[in-house]
Amino acid sequence: MKALITGGSGFVGSWLVRDLCRRGLDVRILCRRPEAVQEFKGFPVELALGDLSSRDSLVKACQGMDWVFHLGGLVAYSKEKRAAMEEVNVKGTMNMLMAAHQNRVKRFLHMSSVTAIGASFDGEALNEQSDYNLTHLDLGYFETKRRAEGQVMEACREGMVDVVVVNPSTIYGAGDALKGSRSTQIKVAKGKFPFYTGGGVNVIAIEDVIGAIWEAMNRGKTGERYILGGENLLIKDLFRIIAEEAGVSPPSIYLPNFVVHGIGRMGDLLEKWG
């Protein structure tokens, strides 16, 4: 079985590359620069130079592939980076779909996010059928992930490619500090982030995500999406656990939602502090 991975140099992607190699698959990694995947030197992987903005390079990268694991994307929160997220997350995903279709790839796994599903404001758990309810936040990352997932589902309905989607929550594990979007948690661990907000977050271990991706690709139903979640934690408790493990004082200043919105756009605040 031959598999192409986009986003192979990222946190989840680097774990997936190793997992697929261990399972005996022929792995090809899409990368813009060979030096970005030097960590796989010695692994039986093939590099395909390309970019999600270049459909021609994606068509070439998909040649001879049975599966595509589309993990590539841009995570950002400031409005200045919204255009870049449109190019990578939305247009890049469509380019990837077209390339997979042209090469008659057998199955296409798209890694979306729980942010493309929404959030619970009343404590009731969401599921795969929940309607998106975060438009009012006007966060570019949320919106582009939602639209990208919509494109993938539409391509599946039109018979372009056999698709399955996974929607992981907040992923943690070895390597997340270097490769993941975890700068807020790093600041908490260093005792340099004094604030916490209300609400909560679902967290899942990277090992569980990789196992679920494999199961979804092999056993997932065509056109379905699957939430990959673990434990629900209050933000206050999450930060406390991080601080305790790091041996520092936990954040102690509570910021109500109206204060967060009063400071400025939520996305810009996240970009500044996270």
PDB file of C-alpha atoms in Angstrom:
ATOM      1  CA  MET A   1       0.000   0.000   0.000  1.00  0.00           C
ATOM      2  CA  LYS A   2       1.359   3.409  -1.019  1.00  0.00           C
ATOM      3  CA  ALA A   3       0.438   6.524   0.940  1.00  0.00           C
ATOM      4  CA  LEU A   4       1.062  10.247   0.502  1.00  0.00           C
ATOM      5  CA  ILE A   5       1.125  12.437   3.595  1.00  0.00           C
ATOM      6  CA  THR A   6       0.757  16.208   3.500  1.00  0.00           C
ATOM      7  CA  GLY A   7       1.872  18.050   6.610  1.00  0.00           C
ATOM      8  CA  GLY A   8       4.388  15.301   7.321  1.00  0.00           C
ATOM      9  CA  SER A   9       6.799  17.679   9.042  1.00  0.00           C
ATOM     10  CA  GLY A  10       4.148  18.799  11.531  1.00  0.00           C
ATOM     11  CA  PHE A  11       3.330  17.409  14.950  1.00  0.00           C
ATOM     12  CA  VAL A  12       0.668  14.881  13.919  1.00  0.00           C
ATOM     13  CA  GLY A  13       2.264  14.259  10.540  1.00  0.00           C
ATOM     14  CA  SER A  14       5.648  13.301  11.974  1.00  0.00           C
ATOM     15  CA  TRP A  15       3.986  10.750  14.234  1.00  0.00           C
ATOM     16  CA  LEU A  16       1.923   9.399  11.336  1.00  0.00           C
ATOM     17  CA  VAL A  17       4.971   8.997   9.084  1.00  0.00           C
ATOM     18  CA  ARG A  18       6.661   6.807  11.681  1.00  0.00           C
ATOM     19  CA  ASP A  19       3.492   4.819  12.309  1.00  0.00           C
ATOM     20  CA  LEU A  20       2.876   4.052   8.639  1.00  0.00           C
ATOM     21  CA  CYS A  21       6.508   3.075   8.128  1.00  0.00           C
ATOM     22  CA  ARG A  22       6.238   0.727  11.082  1.00  0.00           C
ATOM     23  CA  ARG A  23       3.143  -0.819   9.501  1.00  0.00           C
ATOM     24  CA  GLY A  24       5.074  -1.476   6.304  1.00  0.00           C
ATOM     25  CA  LEU A  25       3.459   1.061   3.982  1.00  0.00           C
ATOM     26  CA  ASP A  26       5.374   2.817   1.217  1.00  0.00           C
ATOM     27  CA  VAL A  27       5.313   6.409   2.453  1.00  0.00           C
ATOM     28  CA  ARG A  28       5.744   9.558   0.395  1.00  0.00           C
ATOM     29  CA  ILE A  29       5.895  12.948   2.115  1.00  0.00           C
ATOM     30  CA  LEU A  30       4.884  16.189   0.429  1.00  0.00           C
ATOM     31  CA  CYS A  31       7.328  18.909   1.474  1.00  0.00           C
ATOM     32  CA  ARG A  32       8.375  22.338   0.287  1.00  0.00           C
ATOM     33  CA  ARG A  33      11.991  21.919   1.416  1.00  0.00           C
ATOM     34  CA  PRO A  34      13.937  18.671   1.912  1.00  0.00           C
ATOM     35  CA  GLU A  35      15.548  20.041   5.063  1.00  0.00           C
ATOM     36  CA  ALA A  36      12.102  20.273   6.676  1.00  0.00           C
ATOM     37  CA  VAL A  37      11.942  16.482   6.922  1.00  0.00           C
ATOM     38  CA  GLN A  38      15.538  15.716   7.914  1.00  0.00           C
ATOM     39  CA  GLU A  39      14.214  13.927  10.999  1.00  0.00           C
ATOM     40  CA  PHE A  40      13.148  11.068   8.730  1.00  0.00           C
ATOM     41  CA  LYS A  41      16.640  10.443   7.440  1.00  0.00           C
ATOM     42  CA  GLY A  42      17.119   6.706   7.593  1.00  0.00           C
ATOM     43  CA  PHE A  43      13.402   6.006   7.322  1.00  0.00           C
ATOM     44  CA  PRO A  44      12.116   4.275   4.165  1.00  0.00           C
ATOM     45  CA  VAL A  45      10.294   7.375   2.930  1.00  0.00           C
ATOM     46  CA  GLU A  46      10.172   9.178  -0.393  1.00  0.00           C
ATOM     47  CA  LEU A  47      10.068  12.960  -0.657  1.00  0.00           C
ATOM     48  CA  ALA A  48       7.839  14.782  -3.110  1.00  0.00           C
ATOM     49  CA  LEU A  49       8.734  18.445  -3.476  1.00  0.00           C
ATOM     50  CA  GLY A  50       5.606  20.518  -3.777  1.00  0.00           C
ATOM     51  CA  ASP A  51       3.225  22.976  -2.240  1.00  0.00           C
ATOM     52  CA  LEU A  52      -0.516  23.027  -1.605  1.00  0.00           C
ATOM     53  CA  SER A  53      -0.739  26.134  -3.779  1.00  0.00           C
ATOM     54  CA  SER A  54       0.740  24.303  -6.785  1.00  0.00           C
ATOM     55  CA  ARG A  55      -1.752  21.844  -8.244  1.00  0.00           C
ATOM     56  CA  ASP A  56       0.805  20.539 -10.739  1.00  0.00           C
ATOM     57  CA  SER A  57       3.170  19.551  -7.936  1.00  0.00           C
ATOM     58  CA  LEU A  58       0.306  17.842  -6.112  1.00  0.00           C
ATOM     59  CA  VAL A  59      -0.723  15.880  -9.189  1.00  0.00           C
ATOM     60  CA  LYS A  60       2.834  14.627  -9.473  1.00  0.00           C
ATOM     61  CA  ALA A  61       2.998  13.822  -5.758  1.00  0.00           C
ATOM     62  CA  CYS A  62      -0.199  11.741  -5.974  1.00  0.00           C
ATOM     63  CA  GLN A  63       0.988   9.604  -8.873  1.00  0.00           C
ATOM     64  CA  GLY A  64       0.892   5.919  -7.973  1.00  0.00           C
ATOM     65  CA  MET A  65      -0.603   6.540  -4.529  1.00  0.00           C
ATOM     66  CA  ASP A  66      -3.373   4.390  -3.053  1.00  0.00           C
ATOM     67  CA  TRP A  67      -4.097   6.627  -0.087  1.00  0.00           C
ATOM     68  CA  VAL A  68      -3.736  10.315   0.731  1.00  0.00           C
ATOM     69  CA  PHE A  69      -3.543  11.535   4.325  1.00  0.00           C
ATOM     70  CA  HIS A  70      -4.187  15.272   4.047  1.00  0.00           C
ATOM     71  CA  LEU A  71      -2.871  16.767   7.280  1.00  0.00           C
ATOM     72  CA  GLY A  72      -1.350  19.935   5.844  1.00  0.00           C
ATOM     73  CA  GLY A  73      -2.751  23.246   7.029  1.00  0.00           C
ATOM     74  CA  LEU A  74      -2.033  26.602   8.630  1.00  0.00           C
ATOM     75  CA  VAL A  75      -2.962  27.360  12.240  1.00  0.00           C
ATOM     76  CA  ALA A  76      -3.181  31.054  13.127  1.00  0.00           C
ATOM     77  CA  TYR A  77      -5.588  33.399  14.865  1.00  0.00           C
ATOM     78  CA  SER A  78      -4.760  36.976  13.867  1.00  0.00           C
ATOM     79  CA  LYS A  79      -6.822  38.571  11.122  1.00  0.00           C
ATOM     80  CA  GLU A  80      -3.598  39.488   9.295  1.00  0.00           C
ATOM     81  CA  LYS A  81      -3.051  35.793   8.556  1.00  0.00           C
ATOM     82  CA  ARG A  82      -6.581  35.089   7.369  1.00  0.00           C
ATOM     83  CA  ALA A  83      -5.700  35.429   3.694  1.00  0.00           C
ATOM     84  CA  ALA A  84      -2.864  32.949   4.111  1.00  0.00           C
ATOM     85  CA  MET A  85      -5.223  30.491   5.784  1.00  0.00           C
ATOM     86  CA  GLU A  86      -7.649  30.875   2.889  1.00  0.00           C
ATOM     87  CA  GLU A  87      -4.866  29.933   0.491  1.00  0.00           C
ATOM     88  CA  VAL A  88      -3.567  26.973   2.476  1.00  0.00           C
ATOM     89  CA  ASN A  89      -6.576  25.551   4.294  1.00  0.00           C
ATOM     90  CA  VAL A  90      -9.287  26.163   1.704  1.00  0.00           C
ATOM     91  CA  LYS A  91      -7.704  26.482  -1.733  1.00  0.00           C
ATOM     92  CA  GLY A  92      -4.895  24.089  -0.846  1.00  0.00           C
ATOM     93  CA  THR A  93      -7.384  21.425   0.181  1.00  0.00           C
ATOM     94  CA  MET A  94      -9.280  21.806  -3.079  1.00  0.00           C
ATOM     95  CA  ASN A  95      -6.029  21.493  -5.019  1.00  0.00           C
ATOM     96  CA  MET A  96      -5.262  18.323  -3.088  1.00  0.00           C
ATOM     97  CA  LEU A  97      -8.712  16.895  -3.839  1.00  0.00           C
ATOM     98  CA  MET A  98      -8.341  17.605  -7.554  1.00  0.00           C
ATOM     99  CA  ALA A  99      -4.907  15.974  -7.623  1.00  0.00           C
ATOM    100  CA  ALA A 100      -6.218  12.886  -5.827  1.00  0.00           C
ATOM    101  CA  HIS A 101      -9.163  12.677  -8.222  1.00  0.00           C
ATOM    102  CA  GLN A 102      -6.937  13.010 -11.279  1.00  0.00           C
ATOM    103  CA  ASN A 103      -4.760  10.151 -10.029  1.00  0.00           C
ATOM    104  CA  ARG A 104      -7.721   7.978  -9.002  1.00  0.00           C
ATOM    105  CA  VAL A 105      -6.530   7.713  -5.428  1.00  0.00           C
ATOM    106  CA  LYS A 106      -8.481   4.986  -3.629  1.00  0.00           C
ATOM    107  CA  ARG A 107      -9.113   6.871  -0.396  1.00  0.00           C
ATOM    108  CA  PHE A 108      -8.580  10.388   0.929  1.00  0.00           C
ATOM    109  CA  LEU A 109      -8.410  11.089   4.664  1.00  0.00           C
ATOM    110  CA  HIS A 110      -8.845  14.731   5.598  1.00  0.00           C
ATOM    111  CA  MET A 111      -7.759  15.868   9.040  1.00  0.00           C
ATOM    112  CA  SER A 112     -10.154  18.617  10.022  1.00  0.00           C
ATOM    113  CA  SER A 113     -10.702  19.846  13.593  1.00  0.00           C
ATOM    114  CA  VAL A 114     -13.410  19.969  16.234  1.00  0.00           C
ATOM    115  CA  THR A 115     -13.422  23.706  15.528  1.00  0.00           C
ATOM    116  CA  ALA A 116     -15.144  22.839  12.239  1.00  0.00           C
ATOM    117  CA  ILE A 117     -17.972  21.286  14.262  1.00  0.00           C
ATOM    118  CA  GLY A 118     -18.433  23.974  16.882  1.00  0.00           C
ATOM    119  CA  ALA A 119     -18.442  24.331  20.644  1.00  0.00           C
ATOM    120  CA  SER A 120     -20.777  23.598  23.526  1.00  0.00           C
ATOM    121  CA  PHE A 121     -22.028  26.654  25.395  1.00  0.00           C
ATOM    122  CA  ASP A 122     -24.467  24.842  27.685  1.00  0.00           C
ATOM    123  CA  GLY A 123     -22.415  21.839  28.754  1.00  0.00           C
ATOM    124  CA  GLU A 124     -24.126  19.440  26.363  1.00  0.00           C
ATOM    125  CA  ALA A 125     -21.672  17.330  24.374  1.00  0.00           C
ATOM    126  CA  LEU A 126     -21.554  17.877  20.622  1.00  0.00           C
ATOM    127  CA  ASN A 127     -21.460  15.066  18.091  1.00  0.00           C
ATOM    128  CA  GLU A 128     -20.664  14.582  14.415  1.00  0.00           C
ATOM    129  CA  GLN A 129     -24.144  15.793  13.423  1.00  0.00           C
ATOM    130  CA  SER A 130     -23.983  19.046  15.400  1.00  0.00           C
ATOM    131  CA  ASP A 131     -24.459  22.279  13.475  1.00  0.00           C
ATOM    132  CA  TYR A 132     -21.556  24.724  13.346  1.00  0.00           C
ATOM    133  CA  ASN A 133     -22.159  27.526  15.856  1.00  0.00           C
ATOM    134  CA  LEU A 134     -18.975  29.613  15.955  1.00  0.00           C
ATOM    135  CA  THR A 135     -19.585  32.037  13.093  1.00  0.00           C
ATOM    136  CA  HIS A 136     -20.053  34.912  15.555  1.00  0.00           C
ATOM    137  CA  LEU A 137     -16.419  34.590  16.693  1.00  0.00           C
ATOM    138  CA  ASP A 138     -15.192  35.428  13.185  1.00  0.00           C
ATOM    139  CA  LEU A 139     -11.977  33.444  13.652  1.00  0.00           C
ATOM    140  CA  GLY A 140     -10.195  32.731  10.396  1.00  0.00           C
ATOM    141  CA  TYR A 141      -8.833  29.356  11.470  1.00  0.00           C
ATOM    142  CA  PHE A 142     -12.252  28.068  12.517  1.00  0.00           C
ATOM    143  CA  GLU A 143     -13.922  29.355   9.367  1.00  0.00           C
ATOM    144  CA  THR A 144     -11.306  28.045   6.943  1.00  0.00           C
ATOM    145  CA  LYS A 145     -11.261  24.600   8.560  1.00  0.00           C
ATOM    146  CA  ARG A 146     -15.052  24.457   8.330  1.00  0.00           C
ATOM    147  CA  ARG A 147     -15.062  25.480   4.680  1.00  0.00           C
ATOM    148  CA  ALA A 148     -12.251  23.077   3.802  1.00  0.00           C
ATOM    149  CA  GLU A 149     -14.166  20.210   5.373  1.00  0.00           C
ATOM    150  CA  GLY A 150     -17.253  21.260   3.436  1.00  0.00           C
ATOM    151  CA  GLN A 151     -15.288  21.069   0.192  1.00  0.00           C
ATOM    152  CA  VAL A 152     -14.071  17.593   1.053  1.00  0.00           C
ATOM    153  CA  MET A 153     -17.587  16.362   1.779  1.00  0.00           C
ATOM    154  CA  GLU A 154     -18.920  17.911  -1.421  1.00  0.00           C
ATOM    155  CA  ALA A 155     -16.177  16.243  -3.452  1.00  0.00           C
ATOM    156  CA  CYS A 156     -17.169  12.936  -1.901  1.00  0.00           C
ATOM    157  CA  ARG A 157     -20.861  13.446  -2.706  1.00  0.00           C
ATOM    158  CA  GLU A 158     -19.944  14.222  -6.300  1.00  0.00           C
ATOM    159  CA  GLY A 159     -17.970  10.984  -6.548  1.00  0.00           C
ATOM    160  CA  MET A 160     -14.580  12.642  -7.027  1.00  0.00           C
ATOM    161  CA  VAL A 161     -12.867  10.560  -4.357  1.00  0.00           C
ATOM    162  CA  ASP A 162     -13.656   8.217  -1.470  1.00  0.00           C
ATOM    163  CA  VAL A 163     -13.351  10.446   1.594  1.00  0.00           C
ATOM    164  CA  VAL A 164     -13.260  10.063   5.357  1.00  0.00           C
ATOM    165  CA  VAL A 165     -12.773  12.967   7.789  1.00  0.00           C
ATOM    166  CA  VAL A 166     -11.358  13.068  11.317  1.00  0.00           C
ATOM    167  CA  ASN A 167     -11.945  15.967  13.716  1.00  0.00           C
ATOM    168  CA  PRO A 168      -9.404  15.819  16.556  1.00  0.00           C
ATOM    169  CA  SER A 169      -9.715  18.004  19.625  1.00  0.00           C
ATOM    170  CA  THR A 170      -6.670  19.519  21.355  1.00  0.00           C
ATOM    171  CA  ILE A 171      -3.811  17.069  20.825  1.00  0.00           C
ATOM    172  CA  TYR A 172      -0.957  16.653  23.281  1.00  0.00           C
ATOM    173  CA  GLY A 173       2.124  14.455  23.371  1.00  0.00           C
ATOM    174  CA  ALA A 174       5.855  14.288  22.720  1.00  0.00           C
ATOM    175  CA  GLY A 175       6.819  16.961  20.209  1.00  0.00           C
ATOM    176  CA  ASP A 176       3.815  19.232  20.643  1.00  0.00           C
ATOM    177  CA  ALA A 177       5.908  22.023  22.182  1.00  0.00           C
ATOM    178  CA  LEU A 178       8.169  22.149  19.126  1.00  0.00           C
ATOM    179  CA  LYS A 179       5.696  21.396  16.346  1.00  0.00           C
ATOM    180  CA  GLY A 180       2.226  22.073  17.719  1.00  0.00           C
ATOM    181  CA  SER A 181       0.374  25.348  18.283  1.00  0.00           C
ATOM    182  CA  ARG A 182       0.956  25.197  22.018  1.00  0.00           C
ATOM    183  CA  SER A 183       2.692  28.465  22.821  1.00  0.00           C
ATOM    184  CA  THR A 184       0.104  29.414  25.461  1.00  0.00           C
ATOM    185  CA  GLN A 185       0.643  26.143  27.297  1.00  0.00           C
ATOM    186  CA  ILE A 186       4.407  26.640  27.063  1.00  0.00           C
ATOM    187  CA  LYS A 187       4.042  30.059  28.680  1.00  0.00           C
ATOM    188  CA  VAL A 188       1.944  28.508  31.434  1.00  0.00           C
ATOM    189  CA  ALA A 189       4.672  25.900  31.994  1.00  0.00           C
ATOM    190  CA  LYS A 190       7.241  28.683  32.283  1.00  0.00           C
ATOM    191  CA  GLY A 191       5.079  30.626  34.730  1.00  0.00           C
ATOM    192  CA  LYS A 192       4.742  33.480  32.247  1.00  0.00           C
ATOM    193  CA  PHE A 193       1.002  33.365  31.560  1.00  0.00           C
ATOM    194  CA  PRO A 194      -1.016  34.759  34.498  1.00  0.00           C
ATOM    195  CA  PHE A 195      -4.525  34.470  33.041  1.00  0.00           C
ATOM    196  CA  TYR A 196      -7.159  31.811  32.677  1.00  0.00           C
ATOM    197  CA  THR A 197     -10.609  32.026  31.119  1.00  0.00           C
ATOM    198  CA  GLY A 198     -13.897  30.272  31.637  1.00  0.00           C
ATOM    199  CA  GLY A 199     -15.026  27.306  29.624  1.00  0.00           C
ATOM    200  CA  GLY A 200     -13.196  24.126  28.885  1.00  0.00           C
ATOM    201  CA  VAL A 201     -11.401  22.069  26.295  1.00  0.00           C
ATOM    202  CA  ASN A 202     -11.214  18.453  25.223  1.00  0.00           C
ATOM    203  CA  VAL A 203      -7.741  16.927  25.066  1.00  0.00           C
ATOM    204  CA  ILE A 204      -6.507  13.739  23.426  1.00  0.00           C
ATOM    205  CA  ALA A 205      -3.132  11.990  23.381  1.00  0.00           C
ATOM    206  CA  ILE A 206      -1.244  11.897  20.084  1.00  0.00           C
ATOM    207  CA  GLU A 207      -0.957   8.101  20.296  1.00  0.00           C
ATOM    208  CA  ASP A 208      -4.753   7.843  20.333  1.00  0.00           C
ATOM    209  CA  VAL A 209      -5.050  10.231  17.390  1.00  0.00           C
ATOM    210  CA  ILE A 210      -2.635   8.193  15.270  1.00  0.00           C
ATOM    211  CA  GLY A 211      -4.458   4.976  16.085  1.00  0.00           C
ATOM    212  CA  ALA A 212      -7.801   6.569  15.231  1.00  0.00           C
ATOM    213  CA  ILE A 213      -6.488   7.911  11.920  1.00  0.00           C
ATOM    214  CA  TRP A 214      -5.436   4.400  10.954  1.00  0.00           C
ATOM    215  CA  GLU A 215      -8.820   2.964  11.929  1.00  0.00           C
ATOM    216  CA  ALA A 216     -10.688   5.722  10.088  1.00  0.00           C
ATOM    217  CA  MET A 217      -8.730   5.165   6.897  1.00  0.00           C
ATOM    218  CA  ASN A 218      -9.289   1.414   7.051  1.00  0.00           C
ATOM    219  CA  ARG A 219     -12.764   1.140   8.526  1.00  0.00           C
ATOM    220  CA  GLY A 220     -14.380   4.575   8.384  1.00  0.00           C
ATOM    221  CA  LYS A 221     -17.553   5.004   6.360  1.00  0.00           C
ATOM    222  CA  THR A 222     -17.312   6.976   3.146  1.00  0.00           C
ATOM    223  CA  GLY A 223     -18.393  10.583   3.613  1.00  0.00           C
ATOM    224  CA  GLU A 224     -18.437  10.394   7.415  1.00  0.00           C
ATOM    225  CA  ARG A 225     -16.576  12.491   9.941  1.00  0.00           C
ATOM    226  CA  TYR A 226     -15.306  11.227  13.265  1.00  0.00           C
ATOM    227  CA  ILE A 227     -14.591  13.286  16.369  1.00  0.00           C
ATOM    228  CA  LEU A 228     -11.309  12.246  17.975  1.00  0.00           C
ATOM    229  CA  GLY A 229     -11.630  13.259  21.605  1.00  0.00           C
ATOM    230  CA  GLY A 230     -10.384  12.272  25.018  1.00  0.00           C
ATOM    231  CA  GLU A 231     -10.922  14.033  28.340  1.00  0.00           C
ATOM    232  CA  ASN A 232     -12.921  17.202  28.974  1.00  0.00           C
ATOM    233  CA  LEU A 233     -11.105  19.718  31.192  1.00  0.00           C
ATOM    234  CA  LEU A 234     -11.857  23.222  32.401  1.00  0.00           C
ATOM    235  CA  ILE A 235      -9.278  25.719  31.142  1.00  0.00           C
ATOM    236  CA  LYS A 236      -8.429  26.505  34.765  1.00  0.00           C
ATOM    237  CA  ASP A 237      -7.769  22.828  35.509  1.00  0.00           C
ATOM    238  CA  LEU A 238      -5.759  22.298  32.336  1.00  0.00           C
ATOM    239  CA  PHE A 239      -3.471  25.214  33.189  1.00  0.00           C
ATOM    240  CA  ARG A 240      -3.195  23.998  36.793  1.00  0.00           C
ATOM    241  CA  ILE A 241      -2.090  20.535  35.671  1.00  0.00           C
ATOM    242  CA  ILE A 242       0.508  22.017  33.327  1.00  0.00           C
ATOM    243  CA  ALA A 243       1.829  24.346  36.035  1.00  0.00           C
ATOM    244  CA  GLU A 244       2.012  21.565  38.627  1.00  0.00           C
ATOM    245  CA  GLU A 245       3.955  19.308  36.284  1.00  0.00           C
ATOM    246  CA  ALA A 246       6.353  22.166  35.501  1.00  0.00           C
ATOM    247  CA  GLY A 247       6.757  23.159  39.155  1.00  0.00           C
ATOM    248  CA  VAL A 248       5.484  26.721  38.717  1.00  0.00           C
ATOM    249  CA  SER A 249       2.538  28.683  40.060  1.00  0.00           C
ATOM    250  CA  PRO A 250      -0.668  28.275  38.030  1.00  0.00           C
ATOM    251  CA  PRO A 251      -2.410  31.233  36.374  1.00  0.00           C
ATOM    252  CA  SER A 252      -4.500  33.016  38.996  1.00  0.00           C
ATOM    253  CA  ILE A 253      -6.160  35.924  37.195  1.00  0.00           C
ATOM    254  CA  TYR A 254      -9.595  35.072  35.825  1.00  0.00           C
ATOM    255  CA  LEU A 255     -10.624  36.867  32.649  1.00  0.00           C
ATOM    256  CA  PRO A 256     -14.398  36.873  32.076  1.00  0.00           C
ATOM    257  CA  ASN A 257     -15.526  36.654  28.480  1.00  0.00           C
ATOM    258  CA  PHE A 258     -16.673  40.277  28.399  1.00  0.00           C
ATOM    259  CA  VAL A 259     -13.174  41.372  29.432  1.00  0.00           C
ATOM    260  CA  VAL A 260     -11.576  39.209  26.748  1.00  0.00           C
ATOM    261  CA  HIS A 261     -13.808  40.766  24.109  1.00  0.00           C
ATOM    262  CA  GLY A 262     -13.225  44.217  25.577  1.00  0.00           C
ATOM    263  CA  ILE A 263      -9.459  43.901  25.208  1.00  0.00           C
ATOM    264  CA  GLY A 264      -9.813  43.365  21.480  1.00  0.00           C
ATOM    265  CA  ARG A 265     -10.618  40.786  18.868  1.00  0.00           C
ATOM    266  CA  MET A 266     -10.363  37.312  20.340  1.00  0.00           C
ATOM    267  CA  GLY A 267      -8.133  36.136  17.536  1.00  0.00           C
ATOM    268  CA  ASP A 268      -5.661  38.940  18.021  1.00  0.00           C
ATOM    269  CA  LEU A 269      -5.566  38.244  21.754  1.00  0.00           C
ATOM    270  CA  LEU A 270      -4.886  34.578  21.109  1.00  0.00           C
ATOM    271  CA  GLU A 271      -2.141  35.488  18.655  1.00  0.00           C
ATOM    272  CA  LYS A 272      -0.523  37.857  21.145  1.00  0.00           C
ATOM    273  CA  TRP A 273      -0.669  35.525  24.130  1.00  0.00           C
ATOM    274  CA  GLY A 274      -0.797  32.139  22.392  1.00  0.00           C
TER     275      GLY A 274
END
